[in-house]
PDB file of C-alpha atoms in Angstrom:
ATOM      1  CA  UNK C   1       2.323   4.701  17.955  1.00  0.00           C
ATOM      2  CA  UNK C   2       3.201   2.866  14.828  1.00  0.00           C
ATOM      3  CA  UNK C   3       4.854   4.882  12.069  1.00  0.00           C
ATOM      4  CA  UNK C   4       7.109   4.609   9.051  1.00  0.00           C
ATOM      5  CA  UNK C   5       9.552   7.253   7.873  1.00  0.00           C
ATOM      6  CA  UNK C   6      11.209   7.177   4.489  1.00  0.00           C
ATOM      7  CA  UNK C   7      14.120   9.557   4.284  1.00  0.00           C
ATOM      8  CA  UNK C   8      14.315  11.304   0.932  1.00  0.00           C
ATOM      9  CA  UNK C   9      11.246  11.669  -1.241  1.00  0.00           C
ATOM     10  CA  UNK C  10      13.495  11.617  -4.322  1.00  0.00           C
ATOM     11  CA  UNK C  11      16.724   9.692  -4.847  1.00  0.00           C
ATOM     12  CA  UNK C  12      18.859   9.763  -8.006  1.00  0.00           C
ATOM     13  CA  UNK C  13      21.575   7.241  -8.798  1.00  0.00           C
ATOM     14  CA  UNK C  14      23.622   6.506 -11.883  1.00  0.00           C
ATOM     15  CA  UNK C  15      23.055   3.282 -13.768  1.00  0.00           C
ATOM     16  CA  UNK C  16      25.275   0.627 -12.203  1.00  0.00           C
ATOM     17  CA  UNK C  17      25.596   2.452  -8.882  1.00  0.00           C
ATOM     18  CA  UNK C  18      24.426   1.250  -5.487  1.00  0.00           C
ATOM     19  CA  UNK C  19      20.796   1.895  -4.620  1.00  0.00           C
ATOM     20  CA  UNK C  20      20.030   2.730  -0.978  1.00  0.00           C
ATOM     21  CA  UNK C  21      16.516   3.687   0.067  1.00  0.00           C
ATOM     22  CA  UNK C  22      16.057   4.417   3.735  1.00  0.00           C
ATOM     23  CA  UNK C  23      13.212   3.353   5.984  1.00  0.00           C
ATOM     24  CA  UNK C  24      12.848   3.754   9.733  1.00  0.00           C
ATOM     25  CA  UNK C  25       9.911   2.524  11.729  1.00  0.00           C
ATOM     26  CA  UNK C  26       8.459   2.733  15.156  1.00  0.00           C
ATOM     27  CA  UNK C  27       6.326  -0.020  16.567  1.00  0.00           C
ATOM     28  CA  UNK C  28       5.207  -1.062  20.017  1.00  0.00           C
ATOM     29  CA  UNK C  29       5.530  -4.747  19.171  1.00  0.00           C
ATOM     30  CA  UNK C  30       7.898  -6.686  16.918  1.00  0.00           C
ATOM     31  CA  UNK C  31       6.873  -5.567  13.466  1.00  0.00           C
ATOM     32  CA  UNK C  32       6.485  -7.151  10.126  1.00  0.00           C
ATOM     33  CA  UNK C  33       8.078  -4.984   7.460  1.00  0.00           C
ATOM     34  CA  UNK C  34       7.583  -4.782   3.739  1.00  0.00           C
ATOM     35  CA  UNK C  35       8.967  -2.982   0.720  1.00  0.00           C
ATOM     36  CA  UNK C  36       6.764  -2.364  -2.295  1.00  0.00           C
ATOM     37  CA  UNK C  37       7.484  -0.870  -5.708  1.00  0.00           C
ATOM     38  CA  UNK C  38       5.031   1.136  -7.785  1.00  0.00           C
ATOM     39  CA  UNK C  39       5.514   1.705 -11.495  1.00  0.00           C
ATOM     40  CA  UNK C  40       3.591   4.514 -13.206  1.00  0.00           C
ATOM     41  CA  UNK C  41      -0.168   3.948 -13.399  1.00  0.00           C
ATOM     42  CA  UNK C  42       0.071   0.658 -11.566  1.00  0.00           C
ATOM     43  CA  UNK C  43      -0.601  -0.645  -8.101  1.00  0.00           C
ATOM     44  CA  UNK C  44       2.051  -1.667  -5.607  1.00  0.00           C
ATOM     45  CA  UNK C  45       4.066  -4.826  -6.104  1.00  0.00           C
ATOM     46  CA  UNK C  46       5.703  -6.611  -3.176  1.00  0.00           C
ATOM     47  CA  UNK C  47       9.513  -6.605  -3.347  1.00  0.00           C
ATOM     48  CA  UNK C  48      10.278  -8.350  -0.067  1.00  0.00           C
ATOM     49  CA  UNK C  49       9.082  -8.813   3.492  1.00  0.00           C
ATOM     50  CA  UNK C  50      10.598  -9.308   6.925  1.00  0.00           C
ATOM     51  CA  UNK C  51       8.691 -11.597   9.281  1.00  0.00           C
ATOM     52  CA  UNK C  52      11.142 -12.175  12.154  1.00  0.00           C
ATOM     53  CA  UNK C  53      13.184 -14.885  10.497  1.00  0.00           C
ATOM     54  CA  UNK C  54      16.501 -13.911   8.890  1.00  0.00           C
ATOM     55  CA  UNK C  55      17.361 -10.257   9.346  1.00  0.00           C
ATOM     56  CA  UNK C  56      18.737  -9.998   5.808  1.00  0.00           C
ATOM     57  CA  UNK C  57      15.875 -10.455   3.409  1.00  0.00           C
ATOM     58  CA  UNK C  58      16.303 -11.027  -0.288  1.00  0.00           C
ATOM     59  CA  UNK C  59      13.591  -9.965  -2.675  1.00  0.00           C
ATOM     60  CA  UNK C  60      12.831  -9.838  -6.347  1.00  0.00           C
ATOM     61  CA  UNK C  61      14.790  -7.935  -8.996  1.00  0.00           C
ATOM     62  CA  UNK C  62      18.024  -8.130  -6.982  1.00  0.00           C
ATOM     63  CA  UNK C  63      16.793  -6.050  -4.054  1.00  0.00           C
ATOM     64  CA  UNK C  64      17.457  -6.874  -0.427  1.00  0.00           C
ATOM     65  CA  UNK C  65      16.829  -5.259   2.919  1.00  0.00           C
ATOM     66  CA  UNK C  66      18.306  -5.673   6.377  1.00  0.00           C
ATOM     67  CA  UNK C  67      16.278  -5.450   9.552  1.00  0.00           C
ATOM     68  CA  UNK C  68      18.259  -3.677  12.274  1.00  0.00           C
ATOM     69  CA  UNK C  69      16.335  -3.642  15.507  1.00  0.00           C
ATOM     70  CA  UNK C  70      18.833  -1.415  17.325  1.00  0.00           C
ATOM     71  CA  UNK C  71      18.462   1.223  14.639  1.00  0.00           C
ATOM     72  CA  UNK C  72      14.759   0.558  13.965  1.00  0.00           C
ATOM     73  CA  UNK C  73      15.641   0.515  10.310  1.00  0.00           C
ATOM     74  CA  UNK C  74      14.791  -1.558   7.264  1.00  0.00           C
ATOM     75  CA  UNK C  75      16.767   0.014   4.428  1.00  0.00           C
ATOM     76  CA  UNK C  76      16.414  -1.289   0.883  1.00  0.00           C
ATOM     77  CA  UNK C  77      19.500  -1.852  -1.234  1.00  0.00           C
ATOM     78  CA  UNK C  78      20.533  -3.087  -4.643  1.00  0.00           C
ATOM     79  CA  UNK C  79      24.202  -3.370  -5.669  1.00  0.00           C
ATOM     80  CA  UNK C  80      23.778  -2.106  -9.215  1.00  0.00           C
ATOM     81  CA  UNK C  81      20.927   0.068 -10.459  1.00  0.00           C
ATOM     82  CA  UNK C  82      19.203  -0.613 -13.768  1.00  0.00           C
ATOM     83  CA  UNK C  83      17.157   1.859 -15.750  1.00  0.00           C
ATOM     84  CA  UNK C  84      14.145  -0.376 -15.171  1.00  0.00           C
ATOM     85  CA  UNK C  85      14.431   0.241 -11.408  1.00  0.00           C
ATOM     86  CA  UNK C  86      13.111   3.782 -11.841  1.00  0.00           C
ATOM     87  CA  UNK C  87       9.871   3.776  -9.862  1.00  0.00           C
ATOM     88  CA  UNK C  88       8.417   4.765  -6.524  1.00  0.00           C
ATOM     89  CA  UNK C  89       9.232   2.625  -3.506  1.00  0.00           C
ATOM     90  CA  UNK C  90       7.163   2.293  -0.357  1.00  0.00           C
ATOM     91  CA  UNK C  91       8.150   0.882   3.003  1.00  0.00           C
ATOM     92  CA  UNK C  92       5.332  -0.501   5.144  1.00  0.00           C
ATOM     93  CA  UNK C  93       4.900  -1.945   8.618  1.00  0.00           C
ATOM     94  CA  UNK C  94       2.101  -4.127   9.893  1.00  0.00           C
ATOM     95  CA  UNK C  95       1.212  -5.218  13.359  1.00  0.00           C
ATOM     96  CA  UNK C  96      -1.737  -6.801  15.075  1.00  0.00           C
ATOM     97  CA  UNK C  97      -2.493  -4.880  18.236  1.00  0.00           C
ATOM     98  CA  UNK C  98      -5.564  -4.197  20.319  1.00  0.00           C
ATOM     99  CA  UNK C  99      -7.580  -6.691  18.361  1.00  0.00           C
ATOM    100  CA  UNK C 100      -7.069  -5.008  15.044  1.00  0.00           C
ATOM    101  CA  UNK C 101      -4.601  -5.075  12.298  1.00  0.00           C
ATOM    102  CA  UNK C 102      -2.875  -2.141  10.770  1.00  0.00           C
ATOM    103  CA  UNK C 103      -0.691  -1.518   7.793  1.00  0.00           C
ATOM    104  CA  UNK C 104       1.105   1.795   7.754  1.00  0.00           C
ATOM    105  CA  UNK C 105       2.905   2.956   4.627  1.00  0.00           C
ATOM    106  CA  UNK C 106       5.682   5.466   4.306  1.00  0.00           C
ATOM    107  CA  UNK C 107       5.227   8.411   2.000  1.00  0.00           C
ATOM    108  CA  UNK C 108       7.377   6.839  -0.684  1.00  0.00           C
ATOM    109  CA  UNK C 109      10.726   7.468  -2.341  1.00  0.00           C
ATOM    110  CA  UNK C 110      10.890   8.111  -6.058  1.00  0.00           C
ATOM    111  CA  UNK C 111      14.005   6.539  -7.537  1.00  0.00           C
ATOM    112  CA  UNK C 112      15.492   8.071 -10.661  1.00  0.00           C
ATOM    113  CA  UNK C 113      18.208   6.172 -12.536  1.00  0.00           C
ATOM    114  CA  UNK C 114      20.551   8.275 -14.655  1.00  0.00           C
ATOM    115  CA  UNK C 115      22.171   6.904 -17.792  1.00  0.00           C
TER     116      UNK C 115
ATOM    117  CA  UNK G   2      -4.127 -16.928 -10.898  1.00  0.00           C
ATOM    118  CA  UNK G   3      -5.927 -13.661 -11.543  1.00  0.00           C
ATOM    119  CA  UNK G   4      -4.674 -10.722  -9.535  1.00  0.00           C
ATOM    120  CA  UNK G   5      -6.645  -8.044  -7.765  1.00  0.00           C
ATOM    121  CA  UNK G   6      -8.880  -6.334 -10.296  1.00  0.00           C
ATOM    122  CA  UNK G   7     -10.281  -2.856  -9.981  1.00  0.00           C
ATOM    123  CA  UNK G   8     -12.864  -1.089 -12.109  1.00  0.00           C
ATOM    124  CA  UNK G   9     -13.185   1.293 -13.704  1.00  0.00           C
ATOM    125  CA  UNK G  10      -9.632   2.250 -14.598  1.00  0.00           C
ATOM    126  CA  UNK G  11     -10.549   5.896 -14.891  1.00  0.00           C
ATOM    127  CA  UNK G  12     -13.567   7.777 -13.600  1.00  0.00           C
ATOM    128  CA  UNK G  13     -14.382  11.396 -14.273  1.00  0.00           C
ATOM    129  CA  UNK G  14     -16.986  13.131 -12.128  1.00  0.00           C
ATOM    130  CA  UNK G  15     -18.007  16.652 -11.206  1.00  0.00           C
ATOM    131  CA  UNK G  16     -18.271  18.205  -7.774  1.00  0.00           C
ATOM    132  CA  UNK G  17     -21.244  16.998  -5.774  1.00  0.00           C
ATOM    133  CA  UNK G  18     -21.665  13.764  -7.711  1.00  0.00           C
ATOM    134  CA  UNK G  19     -21.258  10.272  -6.310  1.00  0.00           C
ATOM    135  CA  UNK G  20     -18.630   7.726  -7.354  1.00  0.00           C
ATOM    136  CA  UNK G  21     -18.558   3.955  -7.007  1.00  0.00           C
ATOM    137  CA  UNK G  22     -15.324   2.038  -7.302  1.00  0.00           C
ATOM    138  CA  UNK G  23     -15.095  -1.735  -7.396  1.00  0.00           C
ATOM    139  CA  UNK G  24     -12.516  -4.300  -6.361  1.00  0.00           C
ATOM    140  CA  UNK G  25     -12.345  -8.062  -6.871  1.00  0.00           C
ATOM    141  CA  UNK G  26      -9.831  -9.891  -4.675  1.00  0.00           C
ATOM    142  CA  UNK G  27      -7.525 -12.727  -5.518  1.00  0.00           C
ATOM    143  CA  UNK G  28      -9.269 -16.072  -5.084  1.00  0.00           C
ATOM    144  CA  UNK G  29      -9.006 -17.140  -1.450  1.00  0.00           C
ATOM    145  CA  UNK G  30      -8.464 -13.640  -0.113  1.00  0.00           C
ATOM    146  CA  UNK G  31     -11.056 -12.454   2.361  1.00  0.00           C
ATOM    147  CA  UNK G  32      -9.638  -9.089   3.401  1.00  0.00           C
ATOM    148  CA  UNK G  33      -9.972  -5.967   1.288  1.00  0.00           C
ATOM    149  CA  UNK G  34      -8.243  -2.677   2.009  1.00  0.00           C
ATOM    150  CA  UNK G  35      -8.864   0.647   0.312  1.00  0.00           C
ATOM    151  CA  UNK G  36      -6.254   3.387   0.074  1.00  0.00           C
ATOM    152  CA  UNK G  37      -6.268   6.866  -1.373  1.00  0.00           C
ATOM    153  CA  UNK G  38      -3.104   7.979  -3.124  1.00  0.00           C
ATOM    154  CA  UNK G  39      -3.370  11.687  -3.728  1.00  0.00           C
ATOM    155  CA  UNK G  40      -0.571  13.595  -5.390  1.00  0.00           C
ATOM    156  CA  UNK G  41       2.246  14.156  -2.926  1.00  0.00           C
ATOM    157  CA  UNK G  42       0.495  12.485   0.005  1.00  0.00           C
ATOM    158  CA  UNK G  43       1.521   8.838  -0.258  1.00  0.00           C
ATOM    159  CA  UNK G  44      -0.943   6.097   0.592  1.00  0.00           C
ATOM    160  CA  UNK G  45      -3.659   7.049   3.040  1.00  0.00           C
ATOM    161  CA  UNK G  46      -5.569   4.153   4.580  1.00  0.00           C
ATOM    162  CA  UNK G  47      -9.300   4.418   3.987  1.00  0.00           C
ATOM    163  CA  UNK G  48     -11.123   1.228   4.932  1.00  0.00           C
ATOM    164  CA  UNK G  49     -10.560  -2.423   5.777  1.00  0.00           C
ATOM    165  CA  UNK G  50     -13.175  -5.112   5.224  1.00  0.00           C
ATOM    166  CA  UNK G  51     -12.843  -8.708   6.298  1.00  0.00           C
ATOM    167  CA  UNK G  52     -15.452 -11.441   6.081  1.00  0.00           C
ATOM    168  CA  UNK G  53     -18.089  -8.898   5.102  1.00  0.00           C
ATOM    169  CA  UNK G  54     -17.508  -6.600   8.071  1.00  0.00           C
ATOM    170  CA  UNK G  55     -15.849  -3.208   8.309  1.00  0.00           C
ATOM    171  CA  UNK G  56     -12.855  -3.810  10.613  1.00  0.00           C
ATOM    172  CA  UNK G  57     -11.075  -0.502  10.579  1.00  0.00           C
ATOM    173  CA  UNK G  58     -11.428   2.960   9.152  1.00  0.00           C
ATOM    174  CA  UNK G  59      -8.942   5.692   8.388  1.00  0.00           C
ATOM    175  CA  UNK G  60      -9.300   9.382   9.083  1.00  0.00           C
ATOM    176  CA  UNK G  61     -11.778  10.171   6.317  1.00  0.00           C
ATOM    177  CA  UNK G  62     -15.234  11.779   6.476  1.00  0.00           C
ATOM    178  CA  UNK G  63     -18.391   9.637   6.461  1.00  0.00           C
ATOM    179  CA  UNK G  64     -19.062  10.414   2.814  1.00  0.00           C
ATOM    180  CA  UNK G  65     -16.407   7.760   2.138  1.00  0.00           C
ATOM    181  CA  UNK G  66     -18.087   4.419   2.675  1.00  0.00           C
ATOM    182  CA  UNK G  67     -18.048   0.943   1.321  1.00  0.00           C
ATOM    183  CA  UNK G  68     -19.130  -2.607   1.659  1.00  0.00           C
ATOM    184  CA  UNK G  69     -17.944  -6.136   1.079  1.00  0.00           C
ATOM    185  CA  UNK G  70     -20.082  -8.703  -0.651  1.00  0.00           C
ATOM    186  CA  UNK G  71     -20.428 -12.432   0.148  1.00  0.00           C
ATOM    187  CA  UNK G  72     -17.955 -13.245  -2.645  1.00  0.00           C
ATOM    188  CA  UNK G  73     -15.464 -10.893  -0.881  1.00  0.00           C
ATOM    189  CA  UNK G  74     -15.494  -8.293  -3.626  1.00  0.00           C
ATOM    190  CA  UNK G  75     -15.885  -4.752  -2.424  1.00  0.00           C
ATOM    191  CA  UNK G  76     -17.224  -1.356  -3.375  1.00  0.00           C
ATOM    192  CA  UNK G  77     -15.972   2.031  -2.296  1.00  0.00           C
ATOM    193  CA  UNK G  78     -18.543   4.811  -2.476  1.00  0.00           C
ATOM    194  CA  UNK G  79     -17.696   8.476  -2.306  1.00  0.00           C
ATOM    195  CA  UNK G  80     -20.604  10.873  -1.970  1.00  0.00           C
ATOM    196  CA  UNK G  81     -20.733  14.626  -2.477  1.00  0.00           C
ATOM    197  CA  UNK G  82     -17.465  14.604  -4.393  1.00  0.00           C
ATOM    198  CA  UNK G  83     -15.015  17.424  -3.791  1.00  0.00           C
ATOM    199  CA  UNK G  84     -12.086  18.553  -5.911  1.00  0.00           C
ATOM    200  CA  UNK G  85      -9.587  17.200  -3.363  1.00  0.00           C
ATOM    201  CA  UNK G  86     -11.014  13.707  -3.802  1.00  0.00           C
ATOM    202  CA  UNK G  87      -9.111  13.512  -7.085  1.00  0.00           C
ATOM    203  CA  UNK G  88      -6.649  10.686  -6.549  1.00  0.00           C
ATOM    204  CA  UNK G  89      -5.672   7.147  -7.396  1.00  0.00           C
ATOM    205  CA  UNK G  90      -7.723   4.756  -5.281  1.00  0.00           C
ATOM    206  CA  UNK G  91      -5.957   1.483  -4.650  1.00  0.00           C
ATOM    207  CA  UNK G  92      -7.501  -1.733  -3.449  1.00  0.00           C
ATOM    208  CA  UNK G  93      -5.378  -4.370  -1.734  1.00  0.00           C
ATOM    209  CA  UNK G  94      -6.310  -7.836  -0.581  1.00  0.00           C
ATOM    210  CA  UNK G  95      -4.844 -10.612   1.531  1.00  0.00           C
ATOM    211  CA  UNK G  96      -5.779 -13.886   3.198  1.00  0.00           C
ATOM    212  CA  UNK G  97      -5.738 -12.703   6.722  1.00  0.00           C
ATOM    213  CA  UNK G  98      -8.639 -13.116   9.059  1.00  0.00           C
ATOM    214  CA  UNK G  99      -7.080 -10.610  11.394  1.00  0.00           C
ATOM    215  CA  UNK G 100      -4.453 -12.754  13.057  1.00  0.00           C
ATOM    216  CA  UNK G 101      -1.728 -13.023  10.496  1.00  0.00           C
ATOM    217  CA  UNK G 102       0.120  -9.734  10.310  1.00  0.00           C
ATOM    218  CA  UNK G 103       2.874 -11.083   8.116  1.00  0.00           C
ATOM    219  CA  UNK G 104       0.675 -11.393   5.088  1.00  0.00           C
ATOM    220  CA  UNK G 105       1.679  -8.956   2.376  1.00  0.00           C
ATOM    221  CA  UNK G 106      -1.006  -7.083   0.611  1.00  0.00           C
ATOM    222  CA  UNK G 107      -1.653  -7.647  -3.074  1.00  0.00           C
ATOM    223  CA  UNK G 108      -2.615  -4.503  -4.923  1.00  0.00           C
ATOM    224  CA  UNK G 109      -4.762  -3.776  -7.917  1.00  0.00           C
ATOM    225  CA  UNK G 110      -3.739  -1.177 -10.475  1.00  0.00           C
ATOM    226  CA  UNK G 111      -6.158   1.351  -9.050  1.00  0.00           C
ATOM    227  CA  UNK G 112      -8.966   3.585 -10.200  1.00  0.00           C
ATOM    228  CA  UNK G 113      -7.981   7.109 -11.090  1.00  0.00           C
ATOM    229  CA  UNK G 114     -10.789   9.403  -9.989  1.00  0.00           C
ATOM    230  CA  UNK G 115     -10.761  12.880 -11.440  1.00  0.00           C
ATOM    231  CA  UNK G 116     -13.119  15.552 -10.161  1.00  0.00           C
ATOM    232  CA  UNK G 117     -13.793  18.444 -12.504  1.00  0.00           C
TER     233      UNK G 117
END
């Protein structure tokens, strides 16, 4: 069964420090993977997506993620955190199986950036 | 290009009432997805409409229903409202016709439904 697990519902980093948000997935077929960001009182905004091309995917706002099939992971990173990065981040997987199409979202990780 | 628009922004109802939420997709998008984002529960998939048909349904009771119109906009209806229905309801759209899993979803800003 398809699933997404985000480790750590809350992550705190200091401004300028490395951001690492973890995502592991399970999928019966090669997946497509996405990271979204949600700012307060807003919908989700796409940060980046993996669609079986390069395993290192670069997104907006300096974020990137690496698809590691052997680890079934798609962790999100950013070298240097900014205060404006404080938000909730969602990992998602989609696959087309059995004639239907499913997106599954993780439960989210709230990133706090400390001054 | 206009994004996904949802209305109303906020909706306050009492238990037992009915709520209607609306979503207009990005031009060219034919698929509409509805999610419930309750406090502490992440995004729960509700419904998927494509080309006017309901394609998939999440684990929600039948009092959650919806439809998609010929212009691809969509309504989510919630009948017999309960306190636990209080949540942010997000609509997402994409171009897929069901065979393009790598399409990201584009989200509206949501309707916050509060049940008193």
